[in-house]
Amino acid sequence: MAATMATTHVAGLGTSTLSSPNKRVNLSSGFLKSPVIARNPLRVAQASGGKFTCFERDWLRRDLNVIGFGLIGWLAPSSIPAINGNSLTGLFFSSIGTELAHFPTGPALTSPFWLWLVCWHLGLFLTLTFGQIGFKGRTEDYF
């Protein structure tokens, strides 16, 4: 019995007499992907009609519904008179008229036109971006 105990003794962290040194353990997991051979995209070009493409042809997935609803979705809140009784849209459009009154000369750097321009367009582009994300996310079942 003592001889059997001596052969099954684990000596240190790296060696053990419980397993044979010639037997290789093959571990697999659902998290490990099978090795994939990297392909040259220039050689795979024949798959897309002979043209080399990195993206889908309709990568933007442009939809006029998003542009229409996004514009309406920005014009409605930006037309609420919240800035000293004026709306952001009204202030922006009136500043355009004021600057066009002296047309050949451009707006000065201290003109409020620049503030209204940046604020109005920033809000518009944020609304369009979130509208694109929300509309396409809904139609493609992301959420």
XYZ file of N, CA, C and O in Angstrom:
572
model
N 0.819 -1.184 0.000
C 0.000 0.000 0.000
C 0.867 1.254 0.000
O 0.539 2.219 -0.660
N 1.984 1.230 0.747
C 2.882 2.369 0.811
C 3.553 2.600 -0.525
O 3.826 3.733 -0.906
N 3.820 1.557 -1.296
C 4.438 1.700 -2.612
C 3.476 2.351 -3.595
O 3.873 3.143 -4.432
N 2.201 2.061 -3.490
C 1.205 2.669 -4.362
C 1.062 4.145 -4.052
O 0.925 4.969 -4.946
N 1.118 4.503 -2.819
C 1.017 5.905 -2.414
C 2.206 6.702 -2.937
O 2.075 7.846 -3.268
N 3.376 6.078 -2.997
C 4.570 6.767 -3.450
C 4.499 7.075 -4.941
O 5.019 8.082 -5.392
N 3.847 6.253 -5.731
C 3.776 6.487 -7.170
C 2.729 7.539 -7.519
O 2.792 8.140 -8.578
N 1.765 7.784 -6.687
C 0.733 8.775 -6.982
C 1.025 10.114 -6.326
O 0.183 10.992 -6.332
N 2.192 10.291 -5.775
C 2.557 11.528 -5.098
C 2.823 12.636 -6.129
O 3.521 12.424 -7.106
N 2.288 13.816 -5.888
C 2.497 14.957 -6.767
C 3.701 15.720 -6.242
O 3.695 16.206 -5.116
N 4.722 15.860 -7.082
C 5.939 16.536 -6.659
C 6.004 17.895 -7.326
O 6.289 18.009 -8.504
N 5.731 18.945 -6.591
C 5.815 20.302 -7.126
C 4.601 20.656 -7.966
O 3.607 19.942 -8.009
N 4.688 21.782 -8.653
C 3.569 22.241 -9.450
C 3.579 21.697 -10.865
O 2.545 21.589 -11.493
N 4.732 21.344 -11.373
C 4.821 20.989 -12.782
C 4.767 19.517 -13.093
O 4.486 19.132 -14.214
N 5.024 18.629 -12.157
C 5.061 17.215 -12.480
C 4.081 16.452 -11.614
O 3.786 16.827 -10.492
N 3.605 15.384 -12.155
C 2.697 14.515 -11.421
C 2.831 13.127 -12.002
O 3.009 12.948 -13.204
N 2.744 12.140 -11.167
C 2.803 10.772 -11.658
C 1.413 10.236 -11.959
O 1.251 9.087 -12.289
N 0.379 11.074 -11.805
C -0.976 10.619 -12.080
C -1.251 10.515 -13.569
O -2.007 9.666 -14.007
N -0.661 11.366 -14.376
C -0.883 11.315 -15.817
C 0.409 10.945 -16.518
O 1.496 11.237 -16.037
N 0.279 10.319 -17.648
C 1.468 9.915 -18.379
C 2.040 11.117 -19.127
O 1.297 11.925 -19.660
N 3.363 11.272 -19.196
C 3.972 12.435 -19.856
C 3.791 12.415 -21.369
O 3.885 13.438 -22.014
N 3.521 11.288 -21.981
C 3.364 11.202 -23.428
C 1.952 11.543 -23.879
O 1.720 11.775 -25.049
N 1.017 11.527 -22.980
C -0.374 11.780 -23.340
C -0.618 13.290 -23.408
O -0.367 14.013 -22.463
N -1.086 13.761 -24.542
C -1.331 15.196 -24.730
C -2.806 15.489 -24.464
O -3.688 14.817 -25.000
N -3.060 16.486 -23.660
C -4.427 16.845 -23.330
C -4.902 17.882 -24.334
O -4.271 18.919 -24.523
N -6.000 17.627 -25.004
C -6.555 18.549 -25.994
C -7.771 19.227 -25.371
O -8.800 18.596 -25.179
N -7.624 20.491 -25.050
C -8.714 21.239 -24.443
C -9.486 21.988 -25.524
O -8.902 22.554 -26.435
N -10.787 21.978 -25.406
C -11.597 22.747 -26.331
C -12.655 23.488 -25.546
O -13.026 23.080 -24.450
N -13.131 24.567 -26.131
C -14.115 25.405 -25.457
C -15.038 26.006 -26.495
O -14.676 26.164 -27.656
N -16.228 26.359 -26.059
C -17.157 27.042 -26.947
C -16.731 28.469 -27.222
O -17.209 29.108 -28.150
N -15.837 29.010 -26.392
C -15.374 30.383 -26.566
C -14.243 30.487 -27.572
O -13.979 31.556 -28.092
N -13.555 29.390 -27.819
C -12.451 29.403 -28.775
C -12.989 29.119 -30.166
O -13.741 28.174 -30.370
N -12.590 29.932 -31.092
C -13.018 29.733 -32.476
C -12.038 28.821 -33.189
O -10.861 28.756 -32.844
N -12.525 28.134 -34.179
C -11.637 27.312 -34.970
C -10.719 28.223 -35.779
O -11.104 29.320 -36.169
N -9.505 27.768 -36.026
C -8.578 28.630 -36.779
C -9.102 28.885 -38.195
O -9.514 27.970 -38.880
N -9.075 30.136 -38.578
C -9.554 30.545 -39.890
C -8.374 31.074 -40.683
O -7.568 31.839 -40.175
N -8.292 30.657 -41.905
C -7.212 31.122 -42.771
C -7.546 32.531 -43.244
O -8.641 32.788 -43.749
N -6.608 33.452 -43.059
C -6.818 34.822 -43.510
C -6.799 34.855 -45.029
O -5.928 34.279 -45.669
N -7.800 35.526 -45.586
C -7.902 35.615 -47.035
C -7.521 36.995 -47.511
O -7.820 37.985 -46.858
N -6.896 37.020 -48.633
C -6.543 38.287 -49.249
C -7.810 38.852 -49.904
O -8.373 38.213 -50.793
N -8.281 40.055 -49.491
C -9.520 40.574 -50.071
C -9.406 40.873 -51.556
O -10.406 40.909 -52.254
N -8.199 41.048 -52.054
C -8.048 41.314 -53.479
C -8.291 40.040 -54.300
O -8.711 40.109 -55.441
N -8.050 38.885 -53.707
C -8.296 37.632 -54.413
C -9.754 37.213 -54.313
O -10.229 36.438 -55.114
N -10.447 37.697 -53.313
C -11.857 37.371 -53.130
C -12.724 38.352 -53.920
O -13.937 38.279 -53.888
N -12.127 39.249 -54.666
C -12.864 40.288 -55.385
C -13.836 39.717 -56.401
O -14.833 40.352 -56.719
N -13.577 38.538 -56.904
C -14.474 37.955 -57.896
C -15.835 37.623 -57.298
O -16.816 37.506 -58.008
N -15.909 37.493 -55.980
C -17.176 37.161 -55.330
C -18.162 38.320 -55.421
O -19.358 38.116 -55.365
N -17.683 39.553 -55.549
C -18.585 40.708 -55.621
C -18.586 41.317 -57.017
O -18.557 42.532 -57.170
N -18.555 40.493 -58.015
C -18.647 40.975 -59.383
C -17.352 41.556 -59.916
O -17.358 42.353 -60.841
N -16.214 41.193 -59.348
C -14.940 41.675 -59.832
C -14.496 42.983 -59.218
O -13.424 43.468 -59.506
N -15.317 43.575 -58.333
C -14.950 44.831 -57.685
C -14.502 44.550 -56.263
O -15.073 43.708 -55.576
N -13.487 45.268 -55.821
C -13.023 45.157 -54.450
C -13.872 46.069 -53.581
O -13.944 47.264 -53.807
N -14.569 45.504 -52.611
C -15.415 46.307 -51.727
C -15.078 45.978 -50.280
O -14.897 44.813 -49.930
N -14.993 46.998 -49.467
C -14.770 46.810 -48.034
C -16.084 46.792 -47.274
O -16.194 46.168 -46.243
N -17.071 47.526 -47.764
C -18.349 47.667 -47.084
C -19.467 47.191 -47.999
O -19.285 46.982 -49.183
N -20.650 47.072 -47.410
C -21.823 46.793 -48.217
C -22.072 47.988 -49.125
O -21.659 49.100 -48.828
N -22.804 47.767 -50.200
C -23.069 48.883 -51.117
C -23.951 49.931 -50.457
O -23.790 51.110 -50.682
N -24.885 49.517 -49.640
C -25.779 50.459 -48.986
C -25.407 50.574 -47.502
O -26.205 50.304 -46.612
N -24.152 50.951 -47.207
C -23.680 50.998 -45.833
C -24.354 52.097 -45.025
O -24.498 51.977 -43.818
N -24.790 53.172 -45.681
C -25.442 54.260 -44.960
C -26.878 53.909 -44.607
O -27.404 54.356 -43.613
N -27.481 53.070 -45.408
C -28.873 52.665 -45.237
C -29.775 53.881 -45.130
O -30.537 54.048 -44.198
N -29.636 54.759 -46.098
C -30.358 56.024 -46.126
C -31.852 55.775 -46.251
O -32.302 54.961 -47.022
N -32.593 56.500 -45.454
C -34.038 56.378 -45.484
C -34.620 57.779 -45.359
O -34.256 58.533 -44.462
N -35.499 58.135 -46.279
C -36.073 59.479 -46.274
C -37.029 59.696 -45.111
O -37.276 60.839 -44.720
N -37.551 58.621 -44.533
C -38.391 58.770 -43.348
C -37.613 59.380 -42.207
O -38.129 60.224 -41.464
N -36.368 58.952 -42.031
C -35.540 59.469 -40.949
C -35.276 60.953 -41.160
O -35.350 61.749 -40.215
N -34.979 61.352 -42.387
C -34.701 62.765 -42.665
C -35.953 63.599 -42.430
O -35.896 64.648 -41.786
N -37.089 63.143 -42.907
C -38.333 63.895 -42.735
C -38.758 64.003 -41.282
O -39.022 65.093 -40.768
N -38.812 62.864 -40.593
C -39.220 62.884 -39.187
C -38.177 63.566 -38.309
O -38.520 64.207 -37.316
N -36.896 63.432 -38.663
C -35.842 64.097 -37.890
C -35.924 65.607 -38.010
O -35.745 66.337 -37.034
N -36.203 66.093 -39.220
C -36.334 67.545 -39.411
C -37.546 68.080 -38.660
O -37.453 69.099 -37.970
N -38.654 67.374 -38.761
C -39.844 67.795 -38.016
C -39.595 67.667 -36.516
O -39.984 68.542 -35.730
N -38.905 66.595 -36.121
C -38.593 66.381 -34.711
C -37.654 67.413 -34.143
O -37.608 67.598 -32.922
N -36.889 68.105 -34.967
C -36.037 69.175 -34.474
C -36.724 70.534 -34.601
O -36.576 71.393 -33.742
N -37.454 70.743 -35.676
C -38.125 72.040 -35.855
C -39.177 72.299 -34.771
O -39.341 73.432 -34.335
N -39.875 71.265 -34.359
C -40.924 71.457 -33.354
C -40.359 71.950 -32.016
O -40.790 72.996 -31.512
N -39.376 71.275 -31.408
C -38.883 71.790 -30.121
C -38.040 73.051 -30.251
O -38.011 73.870 -29.330
N -37.364 73.225 -31.380
C -36.533 74.422 -31.509
C -37.371 75.655 -31.835
O -36.848 76.765 -31.842
N -38.663 75.475 -32.102
C -39.542 76.607 -32.378
C -40.325 77.053 -31.147
O -41.156 77.954 -31.234
N -40.064 76.440 -30.012
C -40.713 76.850 -28.761
C -40.032 78.124 -28.267
O -38.799 78.167 -28.146
N -40.778 79.176 -27.986
C -40.155 80.434 -27.542
C -39.630 80.331 -26.109
O -40.321 80.679 -25.153
N -38.406 79.859 -25.948
C -37.823 79.626 -24.627
C -36.655 80.548 -24.305
O -36.199 80.572 -23.172
N -36.176 81.315 -25.267
C -35.018 82.189 -25.042
C -35.515 83.635 -25.054
O -35.618 84.252 -26.117
N -35.851 84.161 -23.890
C -36.379 85.532 -23.756
C -37.576 85.779 -24.673
O -37.686 86.817 -25.315
N -38.444 84.803 -24.780
C -39.630 84.943 -25.612
C -39.401 84.645 -27.082
O -40.318 84.791 -27.886
N -38.209 84.247 -27.448
C -37.888 83.895 -28.839
C -37.518 82.426 -28.917
O -37.027 81.835 -27.948
N -37.711 81.850 -30.084
C -37.306 80.459 -30.281
C -35.923 80.413 -30.921
O -35.457 81.395 -31.519
N -35.274 79.269 -30.805
C -33.952 79.103 -31.411
C -34.046 79.211 -32.925
O -33.205 79.859 -33.561
N -35.076 78.621 -33.503
C -35.258 78.710 -34.962
C -35.506 80.150 -35.380
O -34.927 80.628 -36.365
N -36.345 80.869 -34.626
C -36.619 82.270 -34.948
C -35.385 83.140 -34.836
O -35.136 84.002 -35.690
N -34.596 82.923 -33.785
C -33.360 83.698 -33.622
C -32.364 83.394 -34.745
O -31.706 84.307 -35.268
N -32.258 82.131 -35.124
C -31.328 81.758 -36.186
C -31.755 82.360 -37.522
O -30.944 82.963 -38.234
N -33.041 82.219 -37.861
C -33.514 82.739 -39.147
C -33.473 84.270 -39.184
O -33.165 84.867 -40.215
N -33.768 84.931 -38.060
C -33.702 86.401 -38.053
C -32.251 86.880 -38.150
O -31.970 87.915 -38.752
N -31.312 86.114 -37.563
C -29.904 86.502 -37.689
C -29.418 86.310 -39.125
O -28.540 87.042 -39.588
N -29.983 85.348 -39.833
C -29.654 85.183 -41.259
C -30.107 86.427 -42.016
O -29.370 86.979 -42.842
N -31.326 86.889 -41.728
C -31.844 88.097 -42.388
C -31.015 89.321 -42.076
O -30.751 90.158 -42.953
N -30.580 89.444 -40.819
C -29.753 90.600 -40.448
C -28.415 90.583 -41.170
O -27.919 91.626 -41.595
N -27.834 89.408 -41.296
C -26.541 89.310 -41.972
C -26.674 89.494 -43.477
O -25.759 90.002 -44.124
N -27.802 89.096 -44.041
C -28.009 89.307 -45.474
C -28.284 90.768 -45.803
O -28.174 91.167 -46.964
N -28.631 91.560 -44.800
C -28.894 92.987 -45.032
C -27.630 93.704 -45.509
O -27.716 94.655 -46.274
N -26.474 93.265 -45.047
C -25.200 93.838 -45.543
C -24.432 92.736 -46.268
O -23.319 92.376 -45.917
N -25.031 92.238 -47.364
C -24.608 91.020 -48.051
C -23.142 90.934 -48.463
O -22.499 89.963 -48.092
N -22.578 91.838 -49.169
C -21.206 91.533 -49.605
C -20.246 91.337 -48.434
O -19.266 90.622 -48.549
N -20.545 91.940 -47.323
C -19.702 91.770 -46.140
C -20.231 90.592 -45.327
O -21.423 90.499 -45.056
N -19.346 89.698 -44.937
C -19.754 88.538 -44.151
C -20.028 88.902 -42.704
O -19.749 90.021 -42.260
N -20.561 87.971 -41.936
C -20.845 88.243 -40.526
C -19.552 88.393 -39.723
O -18.564 87.705 -39.978
N -19.590 89.294 -38.765
C -18.425 89.500 -37.892
C -18.290 88.304 -36.951
O -19.240 87.563 -36.713
N -17.102 88.133 -36.403
C -16.878 87.026 -35.481
C -17.665 87.193 -34.187
O -17.959 86.219 -33.500
N -18.013 88.420 -33.843
C -18.767 88.678 -32.612
C -20.271 88.672 -32.857
O -21.041 88.931 -31.932
N -20.696 88.386 -34.060
C -22.117 88.366 -34.391
C -22.802 87.170 -33.714
O -22.240 86.067 -33.662
N -24.016 87.356 -33.185
C -24.738 86.225 -32.586
C -25.167 85.177 -33.609
O -25.597 84.087 -33.240
N -25.019 85.512 -34.886
C -25.351 84.555 -35.948
C -24.602 83.247 -35.766
O -25.158 82.173 -35.951
N -23.328 83.295 -35.382
C -22.511 82.090 -35.250
C -23.013 81.204 -34.116
O -23.021 79.980 -34.231
N -23.430 81.817 -33.028
C -23.952 81.038 -31.906
C -25.226 80.307 -32.304
O -25.379 79.110 -32.046
N -26.155 81.026 -32.959
C -27.409 80.403 -33.371
C -27.165 79.352 -34.450
O -27.824 78.322 -34.464
N -26.218 79.607 -35.338
C -25.891 78.641 -36.387
C -25.387 77.328 -35.793
O -25.866 76.246 -36.142
N -24.435 77.433 -34.868
C -23.852 76.222 -34.273
C -24.887 75.486 -33.428
O -25.034 74.264 -33.542
N -25.628 76.199 -32.607
C -26.623 75.545 -31.744
C -27.730 74.876 -32.562
O -28.114 73.736 -32.282
N -28.237 75.574 -33.566
C -29.339 75.027 -34.347
C -28.902 73.784 -35.121
O -29.580 72.769 -35.129
N -27.728 73.852 -35.757
C -27.264 72.716 -36.545
C -26.800 71.560 -35.668
O -26.955 70.390 -36.037
N -26.219 71.854 -34.527
C -25.835 70.782 -33.604
C -27.071 70.002 -33.160
O -27.074 68.766 -33.158
N -28.131 70.719 -32.806
C -29.372 70.048 -32.436
C -29.963 69.258 -33.585
O -30.453 68.132 -33.396
N -29.918 69.815 -34.777
C -30.455 69.114 -35.945
C -29.687 67.829 -36.216
O -30.275 66.763 -36.425
N -28.365 67.896 -36.212
C -27.566 66.715 -36.521
C -27.677 65.659 -35.429
O -27.664 64.456 -35.717
N -27.788 66.079 -34.170
C -28.005 65.103 -33.099
C -29.350 64.412 -33.258
O -29.472 63.196 -33.075
N -30.373 65.186 -33.604
C -31.695 64.599 -33.811
C -31.685 63.625 -34.978
O -32.253 62.531 -34.891
N -31.024 63.990 -36.075
C -30.951 63.089 -37.226
C -30.139 61.827 -36.913
O -30.507 60.729 -37.335
N -29.059 61.980 -36.155
C -28.237 60.821 -35.803
C -29.002 59.855 -34.913
O -29.030 58.650 -35.171
N -29.616 60.380 -33.858
C -30.386 59.510 -32.975
C -31.610 58.943 -33.681
O -32.033 57.824 -33.407
N -32.186 59.703 -34.603
C -33.297 59.188 -35.386
C -32.872 58.034 -36.268
O -33.590 57.039 -36.401
N -31.712 58.135 -36.883
C -31.182 57.050 -37.728
C -30.912 55.813 -36.878
O -31.254 54.700 -37.270
N -30.311 56.015 -35.720
C -30.022 54.879 -34.839
C -31.318 54.216 -34.385
O -31.464 52.998 -34.432
N -32.267 55.026 -33.944
C -33.517 54.471 -33.444
C -34.353 53.816 -34.520
O -34.887 52.724 -34.336
N -34.469 54.454 -35.669
C -35.311 53.919 -36.742
C -34.716 52.642 -37.307
O -35.418 51.641 -37.484
N -33.427 52.645 -37.593
C -32.803 51.458 -38.155
C -32.651 50.364 -37.114
O -32.717 49.172 -37.432
N -32.426 50.739 -35.865
C -32.362 49.739 -34.810
C -33.686 49.030 -34.635
O -33.744 47.831 -34.379
N -34.770 49.768 -34.802
C -36.098 49.166 -34.680
C -36.406 48.273 -35.878
O -36.916 47.175 -35.729
N -36.083 48.739 -37.088
C -36.413 47.953 -38.286
C -35.530 46.713 -38.423
O -35.947 45.725 -39.022
N -34.312 46.742 -37.861
C -33.419 45.583 -37.963
C -33.402 44.756 -36.683
O -32.496 43.958 -36.481
N -34.363 44.995 -35.799
C -34.573 44.218 -34.566
C -33.353 44.223 -33.637
O -33.003 43.200 -33.050
N -32.678 45.363 -33.505
C -31.630 45.482 -32.488
C -32.249 45.638 -31.111
O -31.713 45.207 -30.133
N -33.380 46.347 -31.071
C -34.099 46.511 -29.802
C -35.563 46.643 -30.079
O -36.030 46.792 -31.138
